[in-house]
PDB file of C-alpha atoms in Angstrom:
ATOM      1  CA  MET A 662     -26.478 -17.584  46.881  1.00  0.00           C
ATOM      2  CA  LEU A 663     -23.278 -17.516  44.852  1.00  0.00           C
ATOM      3  CA  ARG A 664     -23.233 -14.988  42.036  1.00  0.00           C
ATOM      4  CA  VAL A 665     -22.641 -15.256  38.330  1.00  0.00           C
ATOM      5  CA  ALA A 666     -19.736 -13.219  36.959  1.00  0.00           C
ATOM      6  CA  VAL A 667     -20.335 -11.697  33.520  1.00  0.00           C
ATOM      7  CA  ILE A 668     -16.948 -10.538  32.272  1.00  0.00           C
ATOM      8  CA  SER A 669     -16.265  -8.665  29.037  1.00  0.00           C
ATOM      9  CA  GLY A 670     -12.868  -7.896  27.576  1.00  0.00           C
ATOM     10  CA  PRO A 671     -11.121  -5.241  25.500  1.00  0.00           C
ATOM     11  CA  ASN A 672     -13.000  -2.808  23.288  1.00  0.00           C
ATOM     12  CA  LEU A 673     -16.422  -4.083  24.327  1.00  0.00           C
ATOM     13  CA  ASP A 674     -16.963  -0.784  26.136  1.00  0.00           C
ATOM     14  CA  ARG A 675     -17.284   0.623  22.586  1.00  0.00           C
ATOM     15  CA  LEU A 676     -20.233  -1.573  21.620  1.00  0.00           C
ATOM     16  CA  GLY A 677     -22.934   0.409  19.904  1.00  0.00           C
ATOM     17  CA  THR A 678     -20.449   2.368  17.817  1.00  0.00           C
ATOM     18  CA  ARG A 679     -17.669  -0.163  17.206  1.00  0.00           C
ATOM     19  CA  GLU A 680     -17.985  -1.823  13.789  1.00  0.00           C
ATOM     20  CA  PRO A 681     -21.795  -2.011  13.892  1.00  0.00           C
ATOM     21  CA  ALA A 682     -21.859  -4.250  10.804  1.00  0.00           C
ATOM     22  CA  ILE A 683     -20.126  -6.929  12.906  1.00  0.00           C
ATOM     23  CA  TYR A 684     -21.177  -6.122  16.479  1.00  0.00           C
ATOM     24  CA  GLY A 685     -24.543  -4.348  16.054  1.00  0.00           C
ATOM     25  CA  THR A 686     -25.694  -1.164  17.732  1.00  0.00           C
ATOM     26  CA  THR A 687     -26.549  -2.488  21.203  1.00  0.00           C
ATOM     27  CA  THR A 688     -24.418  -0.876  23.906  1.00  0.00           C
ATOM     28  CA  LEU A 689     -22.715  -2.656  26.784  1.00  0.00           C
ATOM     29  CA  ARG A 690     -25.089  -0.839  29.143  1.00  0.00           C
ATOM     30  CA  ASP A 691     -28.026  -2.343  27.198  1.00  0.00           C
ATOM     31  CA  ILE A 692     -26.382  -5.761  27.462  1.00  0.00           C
ATOM     32  CA  GLU A 693     -25.937  -5.383  31.208  1.00  0.00           C
ATOM     33  CA  ALA A 694     -29.657  -4.613  31.598  1.00  0.00           C
ATOM     34  CA  MET A 695     -30.469  -7.650  29.420  1.00  0.00           C
ATOM     35  CA  CYS A 696     -28.254  -9.887  31.594  1.00  0.00           C
ATOM     36  CA  ARG A 697     -29.735  -8.610  34.850  1.00  0.00           C
ATOM     37  CA  ALA A 698     -33.259  -9.215  33.521  1.00  0.00           C
ATOM     38  CA  ALA A 699     -32.296 -12.739  32.413  1.00  0.00           C
ATOM     39  CA  ALA A 700     -30.773 -13.450  35.845  1.00  0.00           C
ATOM     40  CA  GLY A 701     -33.940 -12.438  37.676  1.00  0.00           C
ATOM     41  CA  ASN A 702     -33.267 -12.749  41.400  1.00  0.00           C
ATOM     42  CA  HIS A 703     -29.934 -14.508  40.936  1.00  0.00           C
ATOM     43  CA  PRO A 704     -27.082 -12.120  41.780  1.00  0.00           C
ATOM     44  CA  ILE A 705     -24.681 -11.215  39.016  1.00  0.00           C
ATOM     45  CA  VAL A 706     -21.634  -9.032  38.811  1.00  0.00           C
ATOM     46  CA  PHE A 707     -21.159  -7.391  35.404  1.00  0.00           C
ATOM     47  CA  ARG A 708     -17.702  -6.087  34.510  1.00  0.00           C
ATOM     48  CA  GLN A 709     -15.681  -4.942  31.506  1.00  0.00           C
ATOM     49  CA  SER A 710     -12.023  -4.032  31.156  1.00  0.00           C
ATOM     50  CA  ASN A 711      -9.516  -3.387  28.442  1.00  0.00           C
ATOM     51  CA  ALA A 712      -6.792  -4.830  30.699  1.00  0.00           C
ATOM     52  CA  GLU A 713      -5.967  -8.542  30.784  1.00  0.00           C
ATOM     53  CA  PHE A 714      -4.925  -8.437  34.444  1.00  0.00           C
ATOM     54  CA  ASP A 715      -8.386  -7.187  35.454  1.00  0.00           C
ATOM     55  CA  LEU A 716     -10.027 -10.175  33.754  1.00  0.00           C
ATOM     56  CA  VAL A 717      -7.619 -12.574  35.485  1.00  0.00           C
ATOM     57  CA  ASN A 718      -8.288 -10.933  38.866  1.00  0.00           C
ATOM     58  CA  TRP A 719     -12.064 -11.128  38.379  1.00  0.00           C
ATOM     59  CA  ILE A 720     -11.836 -14.796  37.423  1.00  0.00           C
ATOM     60  CA  GLN A 721      -9.765 -15.467  40.536  1.00  0.00           C
ATOM     61  CA  GLU A 722     -12.358 -13.611  42.606  1.00  0.00           C
ATOM     62  CA  ALA A 723     -15.051 -15.841  41.104  1.00  0.00           C
ATOM     63  CA  ILE A 724     -13.064 -18.935  42.133  1.00  0.00           C
ATOM     64  CA  ASP A 725     -13.835 -17.983  45.735  1.00  0.00           C
ATOM     65  CA  GLU A 726     -17.191 -16.225  45.350  1.00  0.00           C
ATOM     66  CA  GLY A 727     -18.842 -17.368  42.131  1.00  0.00           C
ATOM     67  CA  ALA A 728     -21.230 -20.041  40.952  1.00  0.00           C
ATOM     68  CA  GLY A 729     -20.579 -19.531  37.238  1.00  0.00           C
ATOM     69  CA  ILE A 730     -18.761 -17.367  34.724  1.00  0.00           C
ATOM     70  CA  VAL A 731     -19.958 -15.905  31.448  1.00  0.00           C
ATOM     71  CA  ILE A 732     -16.948 -14.488  29.640  1.00  0.00           C
ATOM     72  CA  ASN A 733     -16.459 -12.599  26.405  1.00  0.00           C
ATOM     73  CA  PRO A 734     -12.689 -12.144  26.392  1.00  0.00           C
ATOM     74  CA  ALA A 735     -12.887 -10.394  22.996  1.00  0.00           C
ATOM     75  CA  GLY A 736      -9.451 -10.150  21.332  1.00  0.00           C
ATOM     76  CA  LEU A 737      -7.804 -11.816  24.334  1.00  0.00           C
ATOM     77  CA  SER A 738      -9.621 -15.035  23.359  1.00  0.00           C
ATOM     78  CA  PHE A 739      -6.918 -15.783  20.834  1.00  0.00           C
ATOM     79  CA  THR A 740      -3.819 -14.858  22.833  1.00  0.00           C
ATOM     80  CA  SER A 741      -4.325 -15.000  26.599  1.00  0.00           C
ATOM     81  CA  VAL A 742      -2.782 -17.972  28.334  1.00  0.00           C
ATOM     82  CA  PRO A 743      -3.187 -16.183  31.716  1.00  0.00           C
ATOM     83  CA  ILE A 744      -6.971 -15.999  31.234  1.00  0.00           C
ATOM     84  CA  LEU A 745      -7.061 -19.638  30.124  1.00  0.00           C
ATOM     85  CA  ASP A 746      -5.043 -20.705  33.172  1.00  0.00           C
ATOM     86  CA  ALA A 747      -7.274 -18.724  35.556  1.00  0.00           C
ATOM     87  CA  LEU A 748     -10.431 -20.236  34.020  1.00  0.00           C
ATOM     88  CA  ARG A 749      -8.996 -23.730  34.380  1.00  0.00           C
ATOM     89  CA  MET A 750      -8.917 -23.154  38.152  1.00  0.00           C
ATOM     90  CA  PHE A 751     -12.622 -22.259  38.301  1.00  0.00           C
ATOM     91  CA  PRO A 752     -14.672 -25.219  39.584  1.00  0.00           C
ATOM     92  CA  GLY A 753     -18.067 -24.158  38.203  1.00  0.00           C
ATOM     93  CA  PRO A 754     -19.546 -23.841  34.713  1.00  0.00           C
ATOM     94  CA  ILE A 755     -18.063 -21.388  32.233  1.00  0.00           C
ATOM     95  CA  VAL A 756     -19.790 -20.085  29.121  1.00  0.00           C
ATOM     96  CA  GLU A 757     -17.523 -18.417  26.580  1.00  0.00           C
ATOM     97  CA  LEU A 758     -19.402 -15.859  24.529  1.00  0.00           C
ATOM     98  CA  HIS A 759     -18.713 -14.033  21.269  1.00  0.00           C
ATOM     99  CA  ILE A 760     -21.073 -11.572  19.615  1.00  0.00           C
ATOM    100  CA  SER A 761     -19.868 -12.523  16.137  1.00  0.00           C
ATOM    101  CA  ASN A 762     -19.428 -16.023  14.781  1.00  0.00           C
ATOM    102  CA  ILE A 763     -15.685 -16.337  15.240  1.00  0.00           C
ATOM    103  CA  HIS A 764     -15.613 -19.462  13.080  1.00  0.00           C
ATOM    104  CA  ARG A 765     -16.610 -17.410  10.035  1.00  0.00           C
ATOM    105  CA  ARG A 766     -14.033 -14.701  10.670  1.00  0.00           C
ATOM    106  CA  PRO A 767     -10.548 -14.604   9.230  1.00  0.00           C
ATOM    107  CA  PRO A 768      -7.498 -15.440  11.311  1.00  0.00           C
ATOM    108  CA  PRO A 769      -6.562 -14.332  13.942  1.00  0.00           C
ATOM    109  CA  HIS A 770     -10.224 -14.026  15.073  1.00  0.00           C
ATOM    110  CA  ARG A 771     -11.070 -17.697  14.691  1.00  0.00           C
ATOM    111  CA  ASP A 772      -9.345 -20.079  17.114  1.00  0.00           C
ATOM    112  CA  SER A 773     -10.045 -19.291  20.762  1.00  0.00           C
ATOM    113  CA  LEU A 774      -7.691 -20.526  23.470  1.00  0.00           C
ATOM    114  CA  ILE A 775     -10.427 -19.874  26.005  1.00  0.00           C
ATOM    115  CA  SER A 776     -12.626 -22.613  24.515  1.00  0.00           C
ATOM    116  CA  HIS A 777     -10.251 -25.144  26.080  1.00  0.00           C
ATOM    117  CA  ALA A 778     -11.556 -24.160  29.525  1.00  0.00           C
ATOM    118  CA  ALA A 779     -15.196 -23.421  28.665  1.00  0.00           C
ATOM    119  CA  THR A 780     -18.094 -25.693  29.504  1.00  0.00           C
ATOM    120  CA  GLY A 781     -19.893 -24.276  26.474  1.00  0.00           C
ATOM    121  CA  VAL A 782     -19.468 -21.657  23.768  1.00  0.00           C
ATOM    122  CA  ILE A 783     -22.049 -19.286  22.288  1.00  0.00           C
ATOM    123  CA  CYS A 784     -21.105 -17.277  19.230  1.00  0.00           C
ATOM    124  CA  GLY A 785     -22.791 -15.458  16.396  1.00  0.00           C
ATOM    125  CA  LEU A 786     -26.043 -14.523  18.159  1.00  0.00           C
ATOM    126  CA  GLY A 787     -25.167 -10.851  18.485  1.00  0.00           C
ATOM    127  CA  ALA A 788     -25.810  -9.068  21.761  1.00  0.00           C
ATOM    128  CA  GLU A 789     -28.608 -11.576  22.459  1.00  0.00           C
ATOM    129  CA  GLY A 790     -25.856 -14.134  23.007  1.00  0.00           C
ATOM    130  CA  TYR A 791     -25.264 -12.569  26.421  1.00  0.00           C
ATOM    131  CA  ARG A 792     -28.859 -13.304  27.453  1.00  0.00           C
ATOM    132  CA  SER A 793     -28.546 -16.863  26.151  1.00  0.00           C
ATOM    133  CA  ALA A 794     -25.274 -17.293  28.039  1.00  0.00           C
ATOM    134  CA  VAL A 795     -26.758 -16.073  31.342  1.00  0.00           C
ATOM    135  CA  GLU A 796     -29.784 -18.328  30.914  1.00  0.00           C
ATOM    136  CA  ALA A 797     -27.549 -21.306  30.083  1.00  0.00           C
ATOM    137  CA  ILE A 798     -25.210 -20.721  33.028  1.00  0.00           C
ATOM    138  CA  LEU A 799     -28.172 -20.472  35.412  1.00  0.00           C
ATOM    139  CA  ARG A 800     -29.546 -23.793  34.122  1.00  0.00           C
ATOM    140  CA  MET A 801     -26.128 -25.398  34.663  1.00  0.00           C
ATOM    141  CA  ILE A 802     -25.843 -23.954  38.166  1.00  0.00           C
ATOM    142  CA  HIS A 803     -29.321 -25.131  39.164  1.00  0.00           C
ATOM    143  CA  ALA A 804     -28.699 -28.592  37.680  1.00  0.00           C
ATOM    144  CA  LYS A 805     -25.533 -28.784  39.760  1.00  0.00           C
ATOM    145  CA  GLY A 806     -27.400 -27.632  42.868  1.00  0.00           C
ATOM    146  CA  ALA A 807     -25.236 -24.573  43.535  1.00  0.00           C
TER     147      ALA A 807
END
């Protein structure tokens, strides 16, 4: 069974203490547990990095070994053509995720490049958005028969 890659970008390792008025108090470790529970028996790989090249490498790994990608590229959403290009190579479903509602935020935190490659986008649901994203990607994978 092909796995789901859950990839988080820069500064998300600081969830729980980083701007709690925007991002809440749930930690990335809590989010990982939430994602694993939502995935049930479906294998997932959960990763976070502050480095763009790590995200690109993990996306490329998923091209060969993954059924779906859930990605919160964080601040790289608005600047990273390399992440966009890597996602465009991925043949399966992609859910872009943002904890805050980026459409209500001031520039430069509003217009995501990554949305151009995403099958769907979830934003503004807080940490619970990760659970929703995993559930949505699993529905897409099962509908596709992967």
